[in-house]
CSV table of C-alpha atoms in Angstrom, one decimal:
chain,number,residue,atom,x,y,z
A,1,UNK,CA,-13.9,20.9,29.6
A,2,UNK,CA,-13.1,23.2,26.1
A,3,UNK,CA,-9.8,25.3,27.3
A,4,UNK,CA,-8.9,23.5,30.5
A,5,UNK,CA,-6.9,20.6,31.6
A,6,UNK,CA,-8.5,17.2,31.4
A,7,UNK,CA,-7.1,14.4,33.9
A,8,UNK,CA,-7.5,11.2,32.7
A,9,UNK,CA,-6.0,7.8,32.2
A,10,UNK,CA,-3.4,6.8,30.0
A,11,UNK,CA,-1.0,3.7,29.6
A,12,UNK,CA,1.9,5.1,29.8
A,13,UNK,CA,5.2,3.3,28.4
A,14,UNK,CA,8.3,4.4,30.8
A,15,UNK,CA,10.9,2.0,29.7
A,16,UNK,CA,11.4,-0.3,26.7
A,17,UNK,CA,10.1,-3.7,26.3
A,18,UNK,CA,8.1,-3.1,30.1
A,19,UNK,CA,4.9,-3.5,31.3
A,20,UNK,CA,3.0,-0.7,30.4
A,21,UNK,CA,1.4,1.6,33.2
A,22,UNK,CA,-2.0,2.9,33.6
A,23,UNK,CA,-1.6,6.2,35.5
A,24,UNK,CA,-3.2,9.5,35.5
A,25,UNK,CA,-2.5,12.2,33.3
A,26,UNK,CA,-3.1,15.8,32.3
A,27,UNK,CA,-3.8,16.3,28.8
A,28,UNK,CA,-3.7,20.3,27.5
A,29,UNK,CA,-6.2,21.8,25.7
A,30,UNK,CA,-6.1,21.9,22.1
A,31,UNK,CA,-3.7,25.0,20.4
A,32,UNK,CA,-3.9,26.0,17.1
A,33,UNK,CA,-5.1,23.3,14.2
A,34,UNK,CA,-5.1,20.7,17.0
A,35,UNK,CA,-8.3,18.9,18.4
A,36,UNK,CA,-8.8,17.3,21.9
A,37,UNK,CA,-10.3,13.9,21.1
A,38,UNK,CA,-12.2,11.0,23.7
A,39,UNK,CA,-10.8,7.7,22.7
A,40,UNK,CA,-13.8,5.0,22.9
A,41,UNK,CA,-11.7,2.2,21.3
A,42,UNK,CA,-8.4,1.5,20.4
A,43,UNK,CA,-6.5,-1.2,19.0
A,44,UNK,CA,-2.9,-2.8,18.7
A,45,UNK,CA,-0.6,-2.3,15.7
A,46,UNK,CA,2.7,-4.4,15.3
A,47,UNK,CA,4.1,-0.5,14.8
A,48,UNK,CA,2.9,0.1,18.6
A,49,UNK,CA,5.1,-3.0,19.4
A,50,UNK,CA,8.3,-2.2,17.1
A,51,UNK,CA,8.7,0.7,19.5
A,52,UNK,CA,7.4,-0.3,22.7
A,53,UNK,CA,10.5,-2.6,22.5
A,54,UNK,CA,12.8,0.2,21.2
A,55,UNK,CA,14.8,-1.7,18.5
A,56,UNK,CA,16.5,0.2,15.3
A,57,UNK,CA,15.2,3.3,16.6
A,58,UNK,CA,15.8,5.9,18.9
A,59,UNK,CA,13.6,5.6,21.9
A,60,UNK,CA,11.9,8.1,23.1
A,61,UNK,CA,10.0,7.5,26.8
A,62,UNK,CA,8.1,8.2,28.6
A,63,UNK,CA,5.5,7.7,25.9
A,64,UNK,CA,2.2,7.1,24.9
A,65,UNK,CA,2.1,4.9,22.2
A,66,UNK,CA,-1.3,3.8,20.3
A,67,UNK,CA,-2.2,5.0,16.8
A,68,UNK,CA,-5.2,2.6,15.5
A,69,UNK,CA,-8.6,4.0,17.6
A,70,UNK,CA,-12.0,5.6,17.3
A,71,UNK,CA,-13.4,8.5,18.9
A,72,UNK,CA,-15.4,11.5,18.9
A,73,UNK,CA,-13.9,14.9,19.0
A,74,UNK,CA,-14.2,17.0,22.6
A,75,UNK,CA,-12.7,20.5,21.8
A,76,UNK,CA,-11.1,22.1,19.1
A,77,UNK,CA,-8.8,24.5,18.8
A,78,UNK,CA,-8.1,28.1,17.4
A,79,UNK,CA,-8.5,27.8,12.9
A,80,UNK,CA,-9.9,24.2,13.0
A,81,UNK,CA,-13.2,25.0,11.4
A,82,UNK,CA,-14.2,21.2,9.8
A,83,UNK,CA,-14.5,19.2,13.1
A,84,UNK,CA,-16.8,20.4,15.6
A,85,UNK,CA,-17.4,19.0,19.6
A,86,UNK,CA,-19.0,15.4,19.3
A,87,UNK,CA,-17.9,14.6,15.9
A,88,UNK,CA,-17.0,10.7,15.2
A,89,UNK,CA,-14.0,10.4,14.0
A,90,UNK,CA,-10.7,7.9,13.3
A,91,UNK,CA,-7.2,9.6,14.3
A,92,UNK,CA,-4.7,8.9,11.5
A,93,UNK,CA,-1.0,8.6,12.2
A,94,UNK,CA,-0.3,10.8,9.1
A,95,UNK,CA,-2.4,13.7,7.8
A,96,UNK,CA,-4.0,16.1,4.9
A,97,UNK,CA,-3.0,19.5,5.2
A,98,UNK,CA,-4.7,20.1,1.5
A,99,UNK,CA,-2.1,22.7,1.0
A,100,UNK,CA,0.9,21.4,0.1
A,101,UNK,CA,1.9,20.0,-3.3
A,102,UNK,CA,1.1,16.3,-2.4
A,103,UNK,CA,-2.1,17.2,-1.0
A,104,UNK,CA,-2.9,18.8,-4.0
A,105,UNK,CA,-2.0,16.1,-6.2
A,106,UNK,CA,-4.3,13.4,-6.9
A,107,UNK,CA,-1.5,11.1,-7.4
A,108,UNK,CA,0.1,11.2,-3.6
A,109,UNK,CA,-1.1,11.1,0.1
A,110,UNK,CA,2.7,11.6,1.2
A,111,UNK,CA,1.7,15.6,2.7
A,112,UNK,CA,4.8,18.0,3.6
A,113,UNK,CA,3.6,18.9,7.0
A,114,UNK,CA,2.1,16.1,8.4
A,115,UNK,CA,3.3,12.7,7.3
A,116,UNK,CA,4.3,9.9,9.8
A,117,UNK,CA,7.3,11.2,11.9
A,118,UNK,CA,8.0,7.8,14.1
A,119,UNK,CA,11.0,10.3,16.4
A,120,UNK,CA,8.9,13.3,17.1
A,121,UNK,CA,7.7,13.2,20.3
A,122,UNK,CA,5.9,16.9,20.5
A,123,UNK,CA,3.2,18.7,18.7
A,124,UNK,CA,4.0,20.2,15.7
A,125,UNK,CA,2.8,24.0,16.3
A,126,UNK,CA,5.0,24.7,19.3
A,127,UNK,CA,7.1,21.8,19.9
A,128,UNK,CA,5.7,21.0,22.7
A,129,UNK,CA,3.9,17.9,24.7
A,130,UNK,CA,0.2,17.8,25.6
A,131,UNK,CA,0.6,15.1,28.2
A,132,UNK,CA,1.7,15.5,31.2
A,133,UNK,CA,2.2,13.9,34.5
A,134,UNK,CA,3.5,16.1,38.0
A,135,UNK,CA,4.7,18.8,35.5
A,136,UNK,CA,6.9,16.4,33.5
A,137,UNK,CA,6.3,15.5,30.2
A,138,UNK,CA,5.0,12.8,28.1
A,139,UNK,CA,5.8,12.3,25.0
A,140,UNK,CA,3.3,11.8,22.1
A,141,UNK,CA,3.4,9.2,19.4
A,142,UNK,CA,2.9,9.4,15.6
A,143,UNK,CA,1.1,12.2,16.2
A,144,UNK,CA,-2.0,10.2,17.8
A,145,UNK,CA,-1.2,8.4,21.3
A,146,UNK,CA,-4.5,6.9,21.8
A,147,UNK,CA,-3.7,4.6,24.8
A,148,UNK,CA,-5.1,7.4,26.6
A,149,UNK,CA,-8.6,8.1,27.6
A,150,UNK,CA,-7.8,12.1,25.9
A,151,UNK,CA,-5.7,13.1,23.9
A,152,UNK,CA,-4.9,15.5,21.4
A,153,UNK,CA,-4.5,15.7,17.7
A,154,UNK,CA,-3.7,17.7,14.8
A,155,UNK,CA,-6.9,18.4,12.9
A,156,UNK,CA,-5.5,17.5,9.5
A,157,UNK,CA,-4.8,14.4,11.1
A,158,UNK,CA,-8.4,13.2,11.7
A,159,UNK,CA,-10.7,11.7,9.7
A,160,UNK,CA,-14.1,12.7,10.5
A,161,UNK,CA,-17.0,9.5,9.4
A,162,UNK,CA,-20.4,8.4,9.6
A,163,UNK,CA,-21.8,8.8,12.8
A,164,UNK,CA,-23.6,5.7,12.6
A,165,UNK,CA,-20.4,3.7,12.2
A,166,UNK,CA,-19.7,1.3,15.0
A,167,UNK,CA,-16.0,2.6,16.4
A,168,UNK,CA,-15.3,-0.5,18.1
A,169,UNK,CA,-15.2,-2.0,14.1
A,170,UNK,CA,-14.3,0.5,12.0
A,171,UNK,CA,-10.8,2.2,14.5
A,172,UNK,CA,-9.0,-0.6,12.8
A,173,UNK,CA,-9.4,0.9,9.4
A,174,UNK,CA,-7.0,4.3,10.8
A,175,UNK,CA,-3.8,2.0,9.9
A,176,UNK,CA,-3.0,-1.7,9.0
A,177,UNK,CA,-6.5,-2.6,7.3
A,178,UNK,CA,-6.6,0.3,5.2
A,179,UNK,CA,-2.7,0.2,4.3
A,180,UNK,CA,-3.0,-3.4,3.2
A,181,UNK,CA,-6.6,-3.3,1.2
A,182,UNK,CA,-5.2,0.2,0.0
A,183,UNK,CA,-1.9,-1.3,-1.7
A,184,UNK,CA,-4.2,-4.3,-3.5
A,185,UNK,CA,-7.1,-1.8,-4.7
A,186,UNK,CA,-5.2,1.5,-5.2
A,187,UNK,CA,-2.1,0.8,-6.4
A,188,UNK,CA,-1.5,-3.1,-7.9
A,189,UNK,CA,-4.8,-2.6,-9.1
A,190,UNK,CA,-5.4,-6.4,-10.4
A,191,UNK,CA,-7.8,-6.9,-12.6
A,192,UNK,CA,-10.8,-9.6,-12.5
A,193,UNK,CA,-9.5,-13.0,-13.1
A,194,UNK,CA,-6.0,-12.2,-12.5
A,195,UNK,CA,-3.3,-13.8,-10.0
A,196,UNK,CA,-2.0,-12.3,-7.1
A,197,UNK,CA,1.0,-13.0,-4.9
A,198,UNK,CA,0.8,-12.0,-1.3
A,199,UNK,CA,4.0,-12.0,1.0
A,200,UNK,CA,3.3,-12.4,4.7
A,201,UNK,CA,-0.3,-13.3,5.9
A,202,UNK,CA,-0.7,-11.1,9.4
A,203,UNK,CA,-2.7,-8.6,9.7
A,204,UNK,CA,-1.8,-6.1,6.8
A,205,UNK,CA,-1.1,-9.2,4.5
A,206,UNK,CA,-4.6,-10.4,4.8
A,207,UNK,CA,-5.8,-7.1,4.2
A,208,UNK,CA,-3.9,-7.4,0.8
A,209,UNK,CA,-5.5,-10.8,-0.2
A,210,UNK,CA,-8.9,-8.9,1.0
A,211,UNK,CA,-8.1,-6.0,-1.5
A,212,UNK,CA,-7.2,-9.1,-4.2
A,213,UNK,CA,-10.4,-11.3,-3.4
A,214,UNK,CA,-12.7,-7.8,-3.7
A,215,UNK,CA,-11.0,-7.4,-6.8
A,216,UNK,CA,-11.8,-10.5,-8.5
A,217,UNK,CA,-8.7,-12.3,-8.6
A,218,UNK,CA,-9.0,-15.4,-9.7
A,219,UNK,CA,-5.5,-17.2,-7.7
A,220,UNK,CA,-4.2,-15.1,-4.3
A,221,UNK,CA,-0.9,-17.2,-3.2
A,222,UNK,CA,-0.2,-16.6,-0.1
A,223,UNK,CA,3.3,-16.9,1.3
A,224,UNK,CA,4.8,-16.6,5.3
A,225,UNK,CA,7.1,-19.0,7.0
A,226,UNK,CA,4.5,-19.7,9.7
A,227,UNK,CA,2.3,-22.7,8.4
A,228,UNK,CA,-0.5,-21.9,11.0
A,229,UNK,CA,-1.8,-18.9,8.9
A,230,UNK,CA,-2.8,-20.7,6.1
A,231,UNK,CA,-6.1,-21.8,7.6
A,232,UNK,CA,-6.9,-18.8,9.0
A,233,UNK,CA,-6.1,-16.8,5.5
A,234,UNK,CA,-8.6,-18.8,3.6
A,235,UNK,CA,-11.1,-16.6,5.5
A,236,UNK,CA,-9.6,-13.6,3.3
A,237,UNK,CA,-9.8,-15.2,-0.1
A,238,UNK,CA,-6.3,-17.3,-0.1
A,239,UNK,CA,-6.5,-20.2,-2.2
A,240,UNK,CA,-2.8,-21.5,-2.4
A,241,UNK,CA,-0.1,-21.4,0.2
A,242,UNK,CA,3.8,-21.4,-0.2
A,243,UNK,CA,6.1,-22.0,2.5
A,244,UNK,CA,9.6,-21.0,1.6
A,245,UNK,CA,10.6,-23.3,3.9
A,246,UNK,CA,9.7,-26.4,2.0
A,247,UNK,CA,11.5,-25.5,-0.9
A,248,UNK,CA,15.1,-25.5,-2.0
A,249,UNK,CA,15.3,-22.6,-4.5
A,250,UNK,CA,14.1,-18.8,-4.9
A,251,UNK,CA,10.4,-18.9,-3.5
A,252,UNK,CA,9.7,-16.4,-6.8
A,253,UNK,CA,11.0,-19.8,-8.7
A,254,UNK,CA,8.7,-21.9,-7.3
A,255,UNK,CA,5.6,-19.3,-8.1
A,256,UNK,CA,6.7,-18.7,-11.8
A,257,UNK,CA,6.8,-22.2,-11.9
A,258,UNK,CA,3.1,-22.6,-10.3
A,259,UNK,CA,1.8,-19.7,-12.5
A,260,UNK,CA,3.4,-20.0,-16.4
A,261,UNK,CA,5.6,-17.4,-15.7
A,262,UNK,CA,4.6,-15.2,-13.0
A,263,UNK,CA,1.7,-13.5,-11.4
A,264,UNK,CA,0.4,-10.4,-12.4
A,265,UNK,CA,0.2,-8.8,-9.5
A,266,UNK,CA,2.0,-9.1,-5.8
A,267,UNK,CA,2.4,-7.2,-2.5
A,268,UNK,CA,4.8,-7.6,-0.3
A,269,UNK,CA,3.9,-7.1,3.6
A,270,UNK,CA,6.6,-8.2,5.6
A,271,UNK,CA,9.8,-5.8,5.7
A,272,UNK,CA,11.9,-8.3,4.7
A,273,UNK,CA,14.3,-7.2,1.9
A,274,UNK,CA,14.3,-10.4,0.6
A,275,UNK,CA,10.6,-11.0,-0.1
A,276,UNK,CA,10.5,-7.5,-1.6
A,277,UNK,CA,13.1,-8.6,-4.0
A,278,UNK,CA,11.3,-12.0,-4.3
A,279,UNK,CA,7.8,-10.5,-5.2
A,280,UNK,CA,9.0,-8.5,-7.4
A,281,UNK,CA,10.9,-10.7,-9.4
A,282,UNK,CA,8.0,-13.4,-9.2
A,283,UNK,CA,6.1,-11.0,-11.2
A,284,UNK,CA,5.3,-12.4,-14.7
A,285,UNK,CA,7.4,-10.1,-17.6
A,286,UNK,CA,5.4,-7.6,-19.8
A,287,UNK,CA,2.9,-6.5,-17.4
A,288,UNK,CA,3.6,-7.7,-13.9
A,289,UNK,CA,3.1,-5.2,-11.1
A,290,UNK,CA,5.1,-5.8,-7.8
A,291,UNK,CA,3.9,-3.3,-4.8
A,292,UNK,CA,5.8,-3.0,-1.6
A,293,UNK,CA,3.9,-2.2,2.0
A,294,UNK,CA,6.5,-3.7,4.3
A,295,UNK,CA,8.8,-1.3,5.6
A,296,UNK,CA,12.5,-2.7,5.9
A,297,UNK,CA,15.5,-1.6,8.1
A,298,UNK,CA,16.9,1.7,6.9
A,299,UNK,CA,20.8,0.1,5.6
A,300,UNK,CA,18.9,-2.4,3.7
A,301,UNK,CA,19.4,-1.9,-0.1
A,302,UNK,CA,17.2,-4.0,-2.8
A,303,UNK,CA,19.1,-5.4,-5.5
A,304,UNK,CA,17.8,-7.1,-8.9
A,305,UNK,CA,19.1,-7.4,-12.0
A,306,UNK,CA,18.2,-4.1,-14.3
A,307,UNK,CA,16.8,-6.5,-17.0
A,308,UNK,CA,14.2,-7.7,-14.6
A,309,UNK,CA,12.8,-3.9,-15.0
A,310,UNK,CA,13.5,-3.8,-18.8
A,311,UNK,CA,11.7,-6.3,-19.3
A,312,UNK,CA,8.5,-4.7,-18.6
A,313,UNK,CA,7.7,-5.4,-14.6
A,314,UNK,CA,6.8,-2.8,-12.3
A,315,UNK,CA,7.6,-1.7,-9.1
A,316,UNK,CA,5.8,0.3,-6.8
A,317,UNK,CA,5.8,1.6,-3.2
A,318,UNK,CA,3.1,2.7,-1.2
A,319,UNK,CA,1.9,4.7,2.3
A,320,UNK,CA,-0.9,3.9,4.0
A,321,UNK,CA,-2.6,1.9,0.7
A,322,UNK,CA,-2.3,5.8,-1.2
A,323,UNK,CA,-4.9,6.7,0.7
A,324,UNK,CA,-5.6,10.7,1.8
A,325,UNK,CA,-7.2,10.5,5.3
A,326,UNK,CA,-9.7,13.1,5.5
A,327,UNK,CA,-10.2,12.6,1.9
A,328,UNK,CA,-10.6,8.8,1.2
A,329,UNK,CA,-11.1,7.1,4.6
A,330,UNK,CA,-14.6,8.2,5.2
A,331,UNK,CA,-15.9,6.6,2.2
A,332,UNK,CA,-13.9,3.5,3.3
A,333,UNK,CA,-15.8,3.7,6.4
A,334,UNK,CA,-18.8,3.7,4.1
A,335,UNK,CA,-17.6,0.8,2.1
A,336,UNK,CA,-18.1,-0.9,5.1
A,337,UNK,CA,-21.5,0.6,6.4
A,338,UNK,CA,-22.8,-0.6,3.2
A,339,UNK,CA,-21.3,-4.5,3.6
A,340,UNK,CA,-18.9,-3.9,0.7
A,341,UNK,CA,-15.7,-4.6,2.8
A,342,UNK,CA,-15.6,-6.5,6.1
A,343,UNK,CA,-13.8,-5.7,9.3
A,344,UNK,CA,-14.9,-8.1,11.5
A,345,UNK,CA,-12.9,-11.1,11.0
A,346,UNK,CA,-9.8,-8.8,11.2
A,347,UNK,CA,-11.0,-8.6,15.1
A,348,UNK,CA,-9.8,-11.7,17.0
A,349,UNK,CA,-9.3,-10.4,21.1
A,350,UNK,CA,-11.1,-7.3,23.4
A,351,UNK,CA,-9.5,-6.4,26.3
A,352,UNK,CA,-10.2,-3.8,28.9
A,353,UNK,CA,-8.3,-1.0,28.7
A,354,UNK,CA,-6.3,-2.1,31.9
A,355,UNK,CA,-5.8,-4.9,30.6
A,356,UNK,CA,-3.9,-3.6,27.7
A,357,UNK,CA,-0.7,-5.2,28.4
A,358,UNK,CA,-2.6,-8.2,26.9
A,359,UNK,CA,-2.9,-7.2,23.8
A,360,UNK,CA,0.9,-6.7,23.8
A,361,UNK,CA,1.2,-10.5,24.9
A,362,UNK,CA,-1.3,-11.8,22.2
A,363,UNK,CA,1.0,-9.6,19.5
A,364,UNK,CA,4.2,-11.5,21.0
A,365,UNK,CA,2.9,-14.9,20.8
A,366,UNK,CA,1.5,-14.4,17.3
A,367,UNK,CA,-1.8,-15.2,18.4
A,368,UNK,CA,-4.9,-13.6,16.7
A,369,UNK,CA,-4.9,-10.1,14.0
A,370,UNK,CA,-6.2,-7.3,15.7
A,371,UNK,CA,-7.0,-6.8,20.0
A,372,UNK,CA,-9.7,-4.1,20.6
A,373,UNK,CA,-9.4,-2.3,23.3
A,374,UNK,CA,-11.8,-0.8,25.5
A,375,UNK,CA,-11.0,2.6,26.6
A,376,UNK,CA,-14.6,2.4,29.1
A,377,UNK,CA,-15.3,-0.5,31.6
């Protein structure tokens, strides 16, 4: 089907907080730098649900939404010269030009052209749509829209891995897994025997304390407001828990008080201004490192005292876990091909892909980490 239409099935969000629909679609070849991928699996991200429901943002519908998935490539377009038909790959919702000052640095994966832009709705070359429905279109999103049986892709958004990696495991390692492992191994960097702090235990969270437990750390405190985690986290190397809840003054209080002073290391995975401030004041003085993931609403402001930085904590940010995508997720991939990281017990539901709107309802309930989905019956 290289340079013509494809019709195919998508799930197609027309309205916020509704039912998606499966419906037919035409998805456009690829122009230039873009690639036409097959989507094998595909997975839920709370990210897919934050705009599904259209809150703190402008919506944009009728959409595809979908950016965590595994495929293999089925055209390319004009320029695109390192992914070729039948290539397995992972779509990534931001991307590696390798030409612009942060792709060139070995200090940033943040690129000029191609990081995450959550309102653009149209490819980047012509401002355009590739999806499309009775000549209207559908918009794309985060540069990726994988709840669709096509679609189509910017090439320095996709990752291109082992062929002999399982897709129905490794699609979760385009967003959440990698994002959360990423901030623990990349950037707090703990050292063996140390402690680390980890606010909020879904699915990113737990990727933290996965990062920690590879690391070596000898404590990994867990903290959420939802008791029935703990179990479930002990499976990724938690071995204390904290409910805020059950305690009467600053949870980063209670953890210098559990840990002579402070941790050495925490990550904050919830969003919430005030665990960010919390985890980085829980730090322990002189050499405490305090990375945030979470991302909060845009009019929050974080507010510490300046002597908490004087003396001598840290505090980082980080995108997707600082990893570059066509750079560093391939040998991610491999990490797990060779048993060194596991993805499995991140899985917890598979649905058919027309029964996605399941996934949706396991995401609203809280119930289970990741959904596959199953783009064939």
């Amino acid at each position: 089907m290289s340079g013509k239409v494809i019709r195919c099935k998508a799930a197609v969000a027309r309205e916020a907080g509704k039912p998606l629909v499966i419906e037919e679609v035409e998805v456009a070849p690829p122009q230039k730098m873009e690639v036409r991928l097959k989507i094998l699996f595909t997975s839920l991200c709370h990210t897919d649900v934050y705009f599904w429901e259209a809150k703190g943002q402008n919506p944009l519908f009728p959409r595809i939404l979908g950016h965590e998935a595994g495929g293999i490539v089925e055209s390319v377009g004009e320029g695109v010269t390192n992914l070729k038909p039948g290539d397995k790959v992972l779509p990534i919702f931001t991307g590696e030009c390798g030409e612009c000052r942060h792709c060139k640095s070995e200090e940033s994966n943040m690129c000029d052209l191609l990081r995450i832009n959550t309102d653009r709705g149209v490819m980047i070359n012509d401002g355009k749509t590739r999806f499309s429905k009775d000549g209207q279109p559908i918009y794309h999103f985060l540069g990726t829209s994988t709840f669709s049986e096509y679609t189509v892709v910017h090439s320095g958004c996709v990752a291109k891995i082992n062929p002999d990696a399982p897709l129905d495991k490794v699609c979760v390692l385009s967003c959440g897994i990698s994002t959360g492992m990423g901030a623990t191994l990349n950037v707090a960097k703990p050292k063996k025997g140390m402690s680390v702090a980890v606010f909020g235990l879904g699915a990113v969270g737990l990727a933290a304390a996965e990062g920690a437990r590879i690391a070596g750390a000898s404590r990994i405190i867990g903290i959420d407001l939802n008791p029935s985690r703990f179990n479930e986290a002990k499976k990724f190397g938690v071995t204390e828990f904290v409910n805020p809840k059950d305690h009467d003054k600053p949870i980063q209080e209670v953890i210098a008080a559990m840990t002579d002073g402070g941790v050495d290391r925490s990550v904050e995975c919830t969003g919430n201004v005030r665990a960010m401030i919390s985890a980085f004041e829980c730090v322990h003085d002189g050499w405490g490192v305090a990375v945030l993931v979470g991302v909060p609403n845009k009019d929050d402001e974080f507010k510490t005292l300046p002597v908490n930085l004087l003396n001598e904590r840290t505090l980082k940010g980080t995108f997707f876990g600082n990893y570059k995508p066509r750079s560093d997720i391939p040998g991610v991939v491999e990490k797990y091909m060779k048993k060194e990281i596991e993805v499995e017990k991140f899985i917890t539901h598979q649905v058919g892909f027309t029964d996605i709107n399941k996934a949706f309802d396991y995401m609203l309930k809280g119930e289970g980490l990741r959904c596959i989905i199953r783009m064939e019956a």
